[in-house]
Coordinates of C-alpha atoms in Angstrom, one line a residue:
M1 CA 267.0 -42.8 -31.4
S2 CA 266.8 -39.0 -31.4
N3 CA 264.7 -37.0 -29.2
T4 CA 261.9 -36.8 -32.5
V5 CA 261.4 -38.2 -35.7
H6 CA 260.4 -35.8 -38.5
G7 CA 260.1 -33.5 -35.1
V8 CA 257.6 -35.7 -33.8
S9 CA 258.1 -36.3 -30.0
L10 CA 256.7 -39.9 -28.3
P11 CA 254.3 -37.8 -26.2
E12 CA 253.3 -36.1 -29.7
Y13 CA 253.0 -39.7 -31.5
A14 CA 251.3 -41.4 -27.9
A15 CA 249.1 -38.4 -28.2
A16 CA 248.3 -38.8 -31.9
I17 CA 247.8 -42.5 -31.9
G18 CA 244.9 -41.9 -28.6
A19 CA 243.5 -39.0 -31.0
L20 CA 242.7 -41.3 -33.6
T21 CA 241.8 -44.8 -31.1
T22 CA 240.3 -43.3 -28.2
Q23 CA 238.9 -39.6 -29.5
S24 CA 237.8 -40.9 -33.0
I25 CA 240.0 -38.0 -35.1
D26 CA 240.7 -38.5 -38.5
T27 CA 244.0 -38.6 -39.9
D28 CA 244.5 -35.8 -42.1
A29 CA 243.9 -33.6 -38.5
V30 CA 246.5 -35.4 -37.0
L31 CA 248.8 -34.8 -39.8
K32 CA 248.0 -31.5 -39.5
A33 CA 248.5 -31.0 -36.2
L34 CA 252.0 -32.9 -36.4
N35 CA 252.8 -31.2 -39.5
I36 CA 254.6 -34.1 -41.6
T37 CA 252.9 -35.9 -44.5
S38 CA 251.5 -39.5 -44.5
E39 CA 254.8 -40.9 -45.7
Q40 CA 256.6 -38.7 -42.5
W41 CA 254.0 -40.7 -40.5
T42 CA 254.7 -44.1 -41.3
E43 CA 258.0 -43.5 -40.9
V44 CA 257.2 -42.1 -37.3
C45 CA 255.0 -45.1 -36.5
T46 CA 257.8 -47.3 -37.3
K47 CA 260.2 -45.7 -35.3
Y48 CA 258.4 -45.4 -32.3
Q49 CA 256.3 -48.7 -31.8
F50 CA 259.3 -50.3 -30.5
A51 CA 260.4 -47.1 -28.1
A52 CA 256.9 -46.6 -27.1
L53 CA 256.9 -50.4 -25.0
Q54 CA 260.2 -49.2 -23.3
D55 CA 258.1 -45.7 -22.1
M56 CA 254.8 -46.8 -20.7
G57 CA 254.7 -44.4 -18.7
T58 CA 255.3 -41.6 -21.0
Y59 CA 253.3 -43.3 -24.0
M60 CA 250.1 -43.7 -21.9
Q61 CA 250.2 -40.5 -19.9
Y62 CA 249.5 -38.9 -23.5
Y63 CA 247.4 -42.0 -25.1
S64 CA 244.7 -41.5 -22.4
N65 CA 245.2 -37.6 -22.6
P66 CA 246.1 -36.3 -26.2
A67 CA 245.1 -33.4 -24.5
L68 CA 248.3 -32.4 -22.5
C69 CA 249.9 -32.5 -25.6
P70 CA 249.8 -28.6 -26.6
K71 CA 249.2 -30.2 -30.4
F72 CA 246.2 -31.3 -29.5
N73 CA 245.2 -29.4 -26.6
Y74 CA 241.8 -28.6 -28.6
L75 CA 241.1 -32.3 -27.7
A76 CA 240.3 -31.3 -23.7
G77 CA 236.9 -31.5 -22.4
N78 CA 236.4 -34.2 -25.2
E79 CA 235.8 -38.0 -23.6
Q80 CA 239.0 -40.0 -22.7
I81 CA 240.2 -43.6 -21.6
N82 CA 240.0 -43.3 -18.0
S83 CA 240.8 -46.6 -17.5
N84 CA 244.6 -47.4 -17.9
A85 CA 243.2 -51.4 -18.1
E86 CA 241.1 -50.4 -21.1
A87 CA 243.8 -48.0 -23.1
N88 CA 246.5 -51.1 -22.3
S89 CA 244.3 -53.3 -24.3
S90 CA 243.7 -50.6 -27.5
F91 CA 247.6 -50.3 -27.1
T92 CA 248.0 -54.1 -27.6
Q93 CA 246.2 -54.6 -30.7
L94 CA 247.8 -51.8 -32.1
M95 CA 251.2 -52.9 -31.3
N96 CA 249.8 -56.0 -33.2
N97 CA 248.5 -54.6 -36.1
F98 CA 251.3 -52.6 -36.7
S99 CA 253.4 -54.7 -39.3
G100 CA 250.4 -55.2 -41.8
L101 CA 249.1 -51.4 -41.3
F102 CA 253.6 -49.6 -41.7
G103 CA 255.0 -52.8 -43.7
G104 CA 258.0 -54.5 -42.6
G105 CA 261.4 -53.5 -43.1
D106 CA 264.7 -55.6 -44.8
D107 CA 264.8 -59.6 -44.2
D108 CA 266.6 -58.4 -40.7
D109 CA 263.8 -57.5 -39.9
D110 CA 261.5 -61.3 -39.7
F111 CA 261.8 -62.9 -36.5
E112 CA 262.2 -66.2 -38.3
N113 CA 264.2 -67.3 -35.8
I114 CA 261.3 -67.3 -32.9
E115 CA 260.5 -70.8 -32.2
P116 CA 257.1 -72.2 -30.3
V117 CA 257.4 -73.0 -27.1
P118 CA 257.0 -76.4 -25.7
D119 CA 253.9 -77.1 -23.6
H120 CA 255.6 -78.2 -20.4
K121 CA 258.1 -74.9 -20.7
K122 CA 255.0 -72.3 -20.5
E123 CA 255.1 -71.9 -17.6
L124 CA 258.5 -70.2 -17.6
L125 CA 256.9 -67.0 -19.4
S126 CA 255.5 -66.3 -16.5
I127 CA 259.1 -64.9 -15.2
G128 CA 259.8 -61.7 -17.2
S129 CA 255.9 -61.0 -17.9
I130 CA 255.6 -57.7 -16.1
I131 CA 257.8 -55.8 -18.9
L132 CA 256.9 -57.9 -21.7
H133 CA 252.9 -57.6 -21.0
Q134 CA 252.5 -55.7 -24.2
H135 CA 253.5 -58.5 -25.9
P136 CA 252.0 -63.0 -26.5
T137 CA 252.1 -64.0 -23.2
D138 CA 252.1 -67.8 -24.2
T139 CA 254.9 -67.3 -26.8
F140 CA 258.4 -66.0 -27.8
E141 CA 256.8 -63.7 -30.3
I142 CA 258.0 -60.2 -29.9
N143 CA 255.8 -57.6 -31.6
G144 CA 257.5 -55.1 -33.3
Y145 CA 260.8 -55.2 -35.8
K146 CA 263.9 -57.0 -34.8
S147 CA 266.0 -53.6 -35.8
D148 CA 264.3 -51.9 -33.4
L149 CA 264.7 -54.7 -30.7
K150 CA 268.4 -54.9 -31.7
E151 CA 268.6 -51.3 -31.1
M152 CA 266.9 -51.4 -27.8
L153 CA 269.2 -53.8 -26.6
E154 CA 272.0 -51.8 -27.5
N155 CA 270.5 -48.8 -25.8
A156 CA 269.5 -50.4 -22.8
W157 CA 272.0 -53.2 -22.1
N158 CA 274.9 -52.4 -24.5
I159 CA 274.3 -55.9 -26.2
T160 CA 275.1 -56.2 -29.8
D161 CA 276.0 -59.8 -29.8
H162 CA 276.2 -63.3 -28.2
E163 CA 278.9 -62.7 -25.7
D164 CA 277.0 -59.6 -24.5
A165 CA 273.6 -61.3 -24.0
V166 CA 276.0 -63.9 -21.8
E167 CA 277.5 -61.8 -20.2
I168 CA 274.7 -59.4 -18.9
L169 CA 272.4 -62.6 -18.3
E170 CA 275.2 -63.7 -15.7
W171 CA 275.5 -60.5 -14.5
L172 CA 271.6 -60.1 -13.5
K173 CA 271.3 -63.9 -12.4
D174 CA 274.7 -63.6 -10.2
E175 CA 274.8 -59.7 -9.0
G176 CA 272.5 -57.7 -10.6
H177 CA 271.2 -54.7 -8.7
R178 CA 270.6 -56.4 -5.9
G179 CA 273.9 -56.5 -4.6
E180 CA 274.2 -52.3 -4.5
D181 CA 273.3 -50.3 -2.5
A182 CA 270.0 -48.2 -3.2
E183 CA 270.6 -44.5 -2.9
I184 CA 268.1 -42.3 -1.5
D185 CA 267.5 -38.5 -2.4
E186 CA 264.8 -36.1 -2.4
D187 CA 263.6 -37.9 -6.5
T188 CA 263.8 -41.7 -5.0
E189 CA 261.3 -40.7 -2.2
D190 CA 258.7 -39.1 -4.4
D191 CA 259.2 -42.3 -6.7
I192 CA 258.4 -44.2 -4.0
K193 CA 255.2 -42.4 -3.0
E194 CA 254.0 -42.3 -6.3
Y195 CA 254.4 -46.2 -6.6
E196 CA 252.7 -46.6 -3.2
Q197 CA 250.0 -45.0 -4.6
A198 CA 250.1 -46.4 -7.6
L199 CA 249.5 -50.2 -5.9
A200 CA 247.5 -49.4 -2.7
P201 CA 246.0 -51.0 -1.2
A202 CA 247.0 -54.0 -2.7
L203 CA 250.1 -54.0 -2.5
K204 CA 253.2 -52.6 -0.5
L205 CA 256.8 -51.5 -1.1
N206 CA 259.4 -53.8 0.7
I207 CA 260.6 -50.7 2.8
D208 CA 261.8 -50.7 6.4
E209 CA 261.1 -48.2 9.1
D210 CA 264.0 -46.3 7.8
G211 CA 262.7 -45.8 4.6
N212 CA 265.3 -48.5 3.0
P213 CA 264.7 -51.1 0.7
T214 CA 264.2 -54.7 2.6
D215 CA 264.2 -57.2 -0.9
I216 CA 264.4 -56.2 -4.7
D217 CA 265.2 -59.1 -5.6
A218 CA 262.6 -60.0 -7.8
W219 CA 264.2 -56.7 -10.3
D220 CA 266.6 -58.4 -11.3
I221 CA 264.9 -62.2 -11.9
E222 CA 262.4 -59.7 -13.6
R223 CA 265.0 -58.9 -15.7
I224 CA 266.5 -61.8 -16.5
G225 CA 263.3 -63.5 -18.0
S226 CA 262.7 -60.2 -20.5
V227 CA 266.4 -59.8 -21.6
A228 CA 266.7 -63.9 -22.0
R229 CA 263.1 -63.3 -24.2
Y230 CA 264.6 -59.9 -25.7
C231 CA 267.7 -61.7 -26.5
Y232 CA 266.6 -65.2 -27.9
A233 CA 264.0 -63.0 -30.5
A234 CA 267.2 -60.9 -31.5
G235 CA 269.0 -63.7 -32.6
Y236 CA 271.9 -63.5 -29.9
I237 CA 270.7 -67.0 -28.0
D238 CA 269.3 -69.7 -28.7
Q239 CA 265.8 -71.2 -27.6
Q240 CA 267.7 -73.7 -25.1
T241 CA 269.8 -71.3 -23.7
C242 CA 266.8 -68.6 -23.5
L243 CA 264.5 -71.9 -21.6
Q244 CA 268.2 -72.4 -19.5
Y245 CA 267.8 -68.3 -17.8
L246 CA 264.1 -68.8 -17.5
E247 CA 264.3 -72.0 -15.2
T248 CA 266.8 -70.6 -13.1
A249 CA 265.2 -67.6 -13.3
R250 CA 261.6 -68.8 -11.9
K251 CA 263.7 -71.6 -9.5
M252 CA 265.1 -67.9 -7.8
A253 CA 261.9 -66.5 -7.8
K254 CA 260.2 -69.7 -6.1
E255 CA 262.8 -70.2 -3.8
R256 CA 262.5 -66.3 -2.4
Y257 CA 258.6 -65.3 -2.9
N258 CA 255.5 -67.5 -1.8
N259 CA 253.1 -66.1 -4.4
W260 CA 253.0 -63.8 -7.2
S261 CA 252.3 -60.8 -4.8
E262 CA 255.4 -61.2 -2.7
Y263 CA 256.9 -61.3 -6.1
A264 CA 255.3 -58.3 -7.6
A265 CA 256.1 -55.9 -4.6
S266 CA 259.7 -56.6 -4.7
F267 CA 259.9 -56.3 -8.5
M268 CA 258.5 -52.4 -8.0
T269 CA 260.5 -51.7 -5.2
G270 CA 263.6 -52.5 -7.1
R271 CA 262.2 -50.6 -9.6
A272 CA 261.6 -47.8 -7.5
F273 CA 264.5 -47.2 -5.6
M274 CA 267.4 -48.4 -9.1
Y275 CA 265.5 -46.8 -11.8
G276 CA 262.4 -44.5 -11.0
G277 CA 260.1 -43.4 -14.1
S278 CA 256.5 -43.6 -13.3
P279 CA 254.6 -47.0 -12.2
A280 CA 251.2 -46.6 -13.7
A281 CA 252.2 -48.8 -16.9
F282 CA 253.7 -51.8 -14.6
A283 CA 251.3 -50.7 -11.5
T284 CA 248.5 -51.1 -14.3
V285 CA 249.3 -54.7 -15.5
I286 CA 250.7 -56.4 -12.0
L287 CA 246.5 -55.5 -10.7
E288 CA 245.7 -57.3 -13.7
M289 CA 247.2 -60.3 -13.6
L290 CA 246.9 -60.5 -9.8
S291 CA 243.3 -60.6 -10.2
S292 CA 242.3 -61.9 -13.3
K293 CA 242.0 -66.0 -13.6
K294 CA 242.8 -66.4 -17.0
S295 CA 246.8 -64.4 -16.2
I296 CA 249.5 -66.2 -16.8
W297 CA 250.1 -65.7 -12.9
N298 CA 247.0 -67.2 -12.4
T299 CA 247.4 -70.2 -15.0
Y300 CA 250.8 -70.7 -13.6
P301 CA 250.7 -70.1 -9.9
L302 CA 254.7 -69.7 -8.2
K303 CA 253.8 -72.2 -5.9

């Protein structure tokens, strides 16, 4: 995806959605601020809906405070959503409604291949639930369009077919980032501080006295869960194969961690060292899943 769609960037799109849903700004005012037509706005939303899920840190920053965007800075001082959980809830509803609001694409954009999850296998969906928190927690359903999902898999993972999918999933299972040495530079140190602040006081990163990561295995395990589900929804693997990888990933998690708190700390340590980026969205959903009695983690404890 290019950096803009009809001249609209992801932060501007997020700010526009925030202005519409949390600031009660009407559509005409948003279109005027973005200098686009209603038809172009439909295309902007269609293109960005999946990209937003992949960069939730940026999305939530501008969604919850549209005034950060120069095109909406006139909103400064208006009442804003201060709760990430509330913002996430609004965003989830928005994603669920997108297909109805803006229509679908061609037949390839339908997730017709997705079958119901066997009841005795639903606990497996607990793996990957951090990354996939904006999608349904108890089904294999994916919000958005299959074409956008395939584009993401190609851009982020170089996955375009069954062979690619299996190769990446096998790499995550056998090697992943846990087999690499983390490079610590000034940016990494800044990321670590931001992650620690976002998780405190509930969780601490797995870092030794010298500042090195001691365990990031869950970073790879969690990605087995998310990539397997993405590849199944995209039609690159069947449900049986997806469930096999999820079973492997959950077994790996059970062998390494006593509870979801330990798992979450390992995941966030891996993300901080191996990826960086904003911790806001993932920290919010992790703390919510740990505390909510109805969350998939508390419905299916690790042990």
